[in-house]
């Protein structure tokens, strides 16, 4: 298993927790991001994620390096799933270990914020009344034609 | 030749996933101009360009064989 990866199969968080655990670690934080059914009253049926895979893996690795430099003694593992994901599925897992809990929490949140800034992954929402790439805010649910 | 990749909603603008362009020796800024000439609907102001899997500056010069990726706003997580 690589530490920073784009995957197509269901994510098993424990595998990433195991990867970052080591004797110096007193804390492990695991964040999992899931496919949400309802967003501001609009029902999502499922999501489709796409990535520029080699660059996405490179950028995830970069985020891991940033964290290990910012918070000494941390170890990081990140995976993002692509393809069609159903409601409740795990889209992303971030595991961080550190000697003390405060750094593990902070570093974990930093990771998701950075993913949303620099990692080339895109989400297409499939609603009851249409679809839209998230990030392209020109259209809103309910305003688009069926496709 | 430079290989161009289009992702997510940009594929609906270009109607293709990738293509080749004869832009070696030109800058990333020139590439932006080229792409908006080819595809007037390209939302270039919200698109970042990556060269060989790294975000590029508009002054970077393209080399023969480079891969340029048009990256719309990302939405992972």
Coordinates of C-alpha atoms in Angstrom, one line a residue:
Chain A
X1 CA 0.0 0.0 0.0
X2 CA 1.3 3.4 -0.9
X3 CA 0.9 6.2 1.7
X4 CA -0.7 8.8 -0.6
X5 CA -2.9 7.3 -3.1
X6 CA -5.9 7.5 -5.4
X7 CA -8.0 4.3 -5.2
X8 CA -11.0 2.9 -7.0
X9 CA -12.0 0.3 -4.4
X10 CA -13.8 1.0 -1.1
X11 CA -11.5 2.6 1.5
X12 CA -10.8 0.7 4.7
X13 CA -9.7 3.4 7.3
X14 CA -8.0 0.9 9.6
X15 CA -5.3 0.2 7.0
X16 CA -4.3 3.8 7.0
X17 CA -4.4 4.1 10.8
X18 CA -2.1 1.0 11.0
X19 CA 0.3 2.6 8.5
X20 CA 0.8 5.8 10.6
X21 CA 0.9 4.1 14.0
X22 CA 4.4 3.8 15.5
X23 CA 5.9 3.6 19.0
X24 CA 6.4 7.3 19.3
X25 CA 2.8 8.1 18.6
X26 CA 0.5 8.9 21.4
X27 CA -2.4 10.0 19.2
X28 CA -3.9 9.0 15.8
X29 CA -6.6 11.0 14.2
X30 CA -8.6 9.5 11.3
X31 CA -10.9 11.7 9.2
X32 CA -13.2 10.1 6.7
X33 CA -15.2 12.2 4.3
X34 CA -18.5 10.6 3.1
X35 CA -20.9 11.0 0.3
X36 CA -23.8 13.1 1.7
X37 CA -27.4 12.6 0.5
X38 CA -28.8 16.1 1.2
X39 CA -27.2 19.4 0.5
X40 CA -29.3 22.5 1.1
X41 CA -32.5 20.6 0.4
X42 CA -31.3 19.0 -2.8
X43 CA -31.0 15.2 -2.8
X44 CA -27.9 13.6 -4.3
X45 CA -28.4 10.2 -5.8
X46 CA -24.7 9.4 -6.0
X47 CA -21.4 11.1 -6.8
X48 CA -18.8 10.5 -9.5
X49 CA -15.2 11.5 -8.7
X50 CA -12.5 12.0 -11.4
X51 CA -8.8 12.7 -10.8
X52 CA -5.7 13.6 -12.8
X53 CA -4.2 10.6 -11.1
X54 CA -0.5 11.0 -11.3
X55 CA -0.7 14.7 -10.3
X56 CA -3.2 14.0 -7.6
X57 CA -0.9 11.4 -6.0
X58 CA 2.0 13.8 -6.3
X59 CA 0.0 16.6 -4.6
X60 CA -1.2 14.3 -1.8
X61 CA 2.4 13.3 -1.2
X62 CA 3.3 17.0 -1.1
X63 CA 0.6 17.7 1.5
X64 CA 2.0 14.8 3.6
X65 CA 5.5 16.3 3.4
X66 CA 4.2 19.8 4.4
X67 CA 2.5 18.3 7.5
X68 CA 5.6 16.3 8.5
X69 CA 7.6 19.5 8.4
X70 CA 5.0 21.8 10.1
X71 CA 4.3 19.4 12.9
X72 CA 7.3 17.5 14.1
X73 CA 6.9 13.8 14.7
X74 CA 3.7 13.4 12.6
X75 CA 3.2 10.7 10.1
X76 CA 0.5 10.9 7.5
X77 CA -1.4 8.6 5.1
X78 CA -4.1 9.9 2.7
X79 CA -6.3 8.1 0.2
X80 CA -9.0 9.5 -2.1
X81 CA -11.4 7.2 -3.9
X82 CA -12.6 8.0 -7.5
X83 CA -15.3 6.5 -9.7
X84 CA -19.0 6.2 -8.7
X85 CA -19.6 6.5 -5.0
X86 CA -22.9 5.8 -3.3
X87 CA -24.5 7.7 -0.3
X88 CA -22.5 7.0 2.8
X89 CA -19.4 5.7 1.0
X90 CA -16.0 7.0 2.1
X91 CA -14.5 9.4 -0.5
X92 CA -11.4 10.3 1.5
X93 CA -9.4 9.1 4.5
X94 CA -6.7 11.1 6.3
X95 CA -4.8 9.4 9.1
X96 CA -2.3 11.4 11.1
X97 CA -0.2 10.1 14.1
X98 CA 1.8 12.4 16.4
X99 CA 3.3 12.2 19.9
X100 CA 0.4 14.4 21.3
X101 CA -3.2 14.8 20.2
X102 CA -3.2 18.5 19.5
X103 CA -0.9 18.2 16.5
X104 CA -2.7 15.2 15.2
X105 CA -6.0 17.1 15.1
X106 CA -4.6 20.2 13.6
X107 CA -2.6 18.4 11.0
X108 CA -5.6 16.4 10.0
X109 CA -7.7 19.4 9.4
X110 CA -4.9 21.1 7.5
X111 CA -4.7 18.1 5.2
X112 CA -8.4 18.3 4.1
X113 CA -8.1 22.1 3.6
X114 CA -5.1 21.6 1.3
X115 CA -6.8 18.8 -0.6
X116 CA -9.6 21.2 -1.4
X117 CA -7.1 23.7 -2.7
X118 CA -4.5 21.9 -4.7
X119 CA -5.3 18.3 -5.5
X120 CA -6.8 17.8 -9.0
X121 CA -9.9 15.8 -8.1
X122 CA -13.4 16.7 -9.3
X123 CA -16.8 15.7 -8.1
X124 CA -19.8 15.5 -10.2
X125 CA -23.1 15.4 -8.3
X126 CA -25.9 13.3 -9.8
X127 CA -29.2 14.7 -8.5
X128 CA -32.8 13.6 -9.1
X129 CA -33.2 16.4 -11.7
X130 CA -29.8 16.5 -13.4
X131 CA -26.0 16.5 -12.9
X132 CA -23.4 19.1 -12.3
X133 CA -19.6 19.3 -11.8
X134 CA -19.0 20.8 -8.4
X135 CA -16.9 23.9 -8.7
X136 CA -18.7 25.1 -11.8
X137 CA -21.3 27.3 -10.0
X138 CA -23.0 28.6 -13.1
X139 CA -25.9 26.2 -12.6
X140 CA -27.8 25.2 -9.5
X141 CA -30.0 22.2 -8.9
X142 CA -33.5 22.7 -10.1
X143 CA -32.4 25.2 -12.8
X144 CA -31.0 22.7 -15.3
X145 CA -32.4 20.4 -17.9
X146 CA -32.6 16.7 -17.4
X147 CA -29.7 14.7 -18.7
Chain B
X1 CA 4.2 19.0 -29.9
X2 CA 2.5 19.6 -26.6
X3 CA -0.1 17.2 -25.3
X4 CA -3.1 18.9 -23.8
X5 CA -5.4 17.2 -21.3
X6 CA -8.9 18.4 -20.4
X7 CA -10.6 17.4 -17.2
X8 CA -14.1 17.4 -15.7
X9 CA -16.4 20.0 -17.1
X10 CA -13.8 21.3 -19.5
X11 CA -14.2 18.1 -21.6
X12 CA -17.8 19.3 -22.3
X13 CA -16.3 22.6 -23.6
X14 CA -13.7 21.0 -25.8
X15 CA -15.6 17.8 -26.7
X16 CA -12.4 15.8 -26.2
X17 CA -10.2 14.4 -23.5
X18 CA -6.9 15.3 -25.1
X19 CA -5.2 16.7 -28.2
X20 CA -1.8 17.8 -29.6
X21 CA -0.9 21.4 -30.2
X22 CA 2.2 22.8 -32.0
X23 CA 3.2 25.2 -29.2
X24 CA 6.7 24.2 -28.3
X25 CA 8.8 27.4 -27.5
X26 CA 5.7 29.4 -26.5
X27 CA 4.7 30.4 -23.0
X28 CA 1.9 29.1 -20.8
X29 CA 0.3 32.6 -21.3
X30 CA 0.4 32.0 -25.1
X31 CA -1.2 28.6 -24.5
X32 CA -4.0 30.4 -22.6
X33 CA -4.6 32.6 -25.5
X34 CA -4.5 29.7 -27.9
X35 CA -7.1 27.8 -25.9
X36 CA -9.5 30.6 -25.8
X37 CA -9.2 31.2 -29.5
X38 CA -9.9 27.5 -30.1
X39 CA -12.7 27.3 -27.5
X40 CA -14.3 30.7 -26.8
X41 CA -16.5 29.0 -24.1
X42 CA -13.4 28.0 -22.1
X43 CA -13.7 29.6 -18.6
X44 CA -10.0 30.4 -18.6
X45 CA -10.2 32.8 -15.7
X46 CA -11.1 29.9 -13.4
X47 CA -8.8 27.4 -14.9
X48 CA -5.3 26.6 -13.7
X49 CA -2.7 25.1 -16.1
X50 CA -0.3 22.3 -15.0
X51 CA 2.8 21.5 -17.0
X52 CA 4.1 18.0 -16.4
X53 CA 1.9 17.6 -13.3
X54 CA 3.0 20.9 -11.6
X55 CA 1.0 24.2 -11.5
X56 CA 2.7 26.5 -14.0
X57 CA 3.3 30.3 -14.3
X58 CA 2.1 32.1 -17.3
X59 CA 5.8 33.0 -18.1
X60 CA 6.9 29.3 -18.2
X61 CA 8.1 28.2 -21.6
X62 CA 6.7 25.0 -23.2
X63 CA 9.1 22.3 -24.3
X64 CA 8.5 19.7 -27.0
X65 CA 6.8 16.7 -25.4
X66 CA 5.4 18.6 -22.4
X67 CA 2.0 17.6 -21.0
X68 CA -0.3 20.6 -20.3
X69 CA -3.4 19.9 -18.2
X70 CA -6.3 22.3 -17.9
X71 CA -7.4 22.1 -14.3
X72 CA -10.9 23.5 -13.5
X73 CA -11.7 24.4 -9.8
X74 CA -10.9 21.3 -7.8
X75 CA -13.6 19.7 -5.5
X76 CA -12.1 16.7 -3.8
X77 CA -12.8 15.6 -0.2

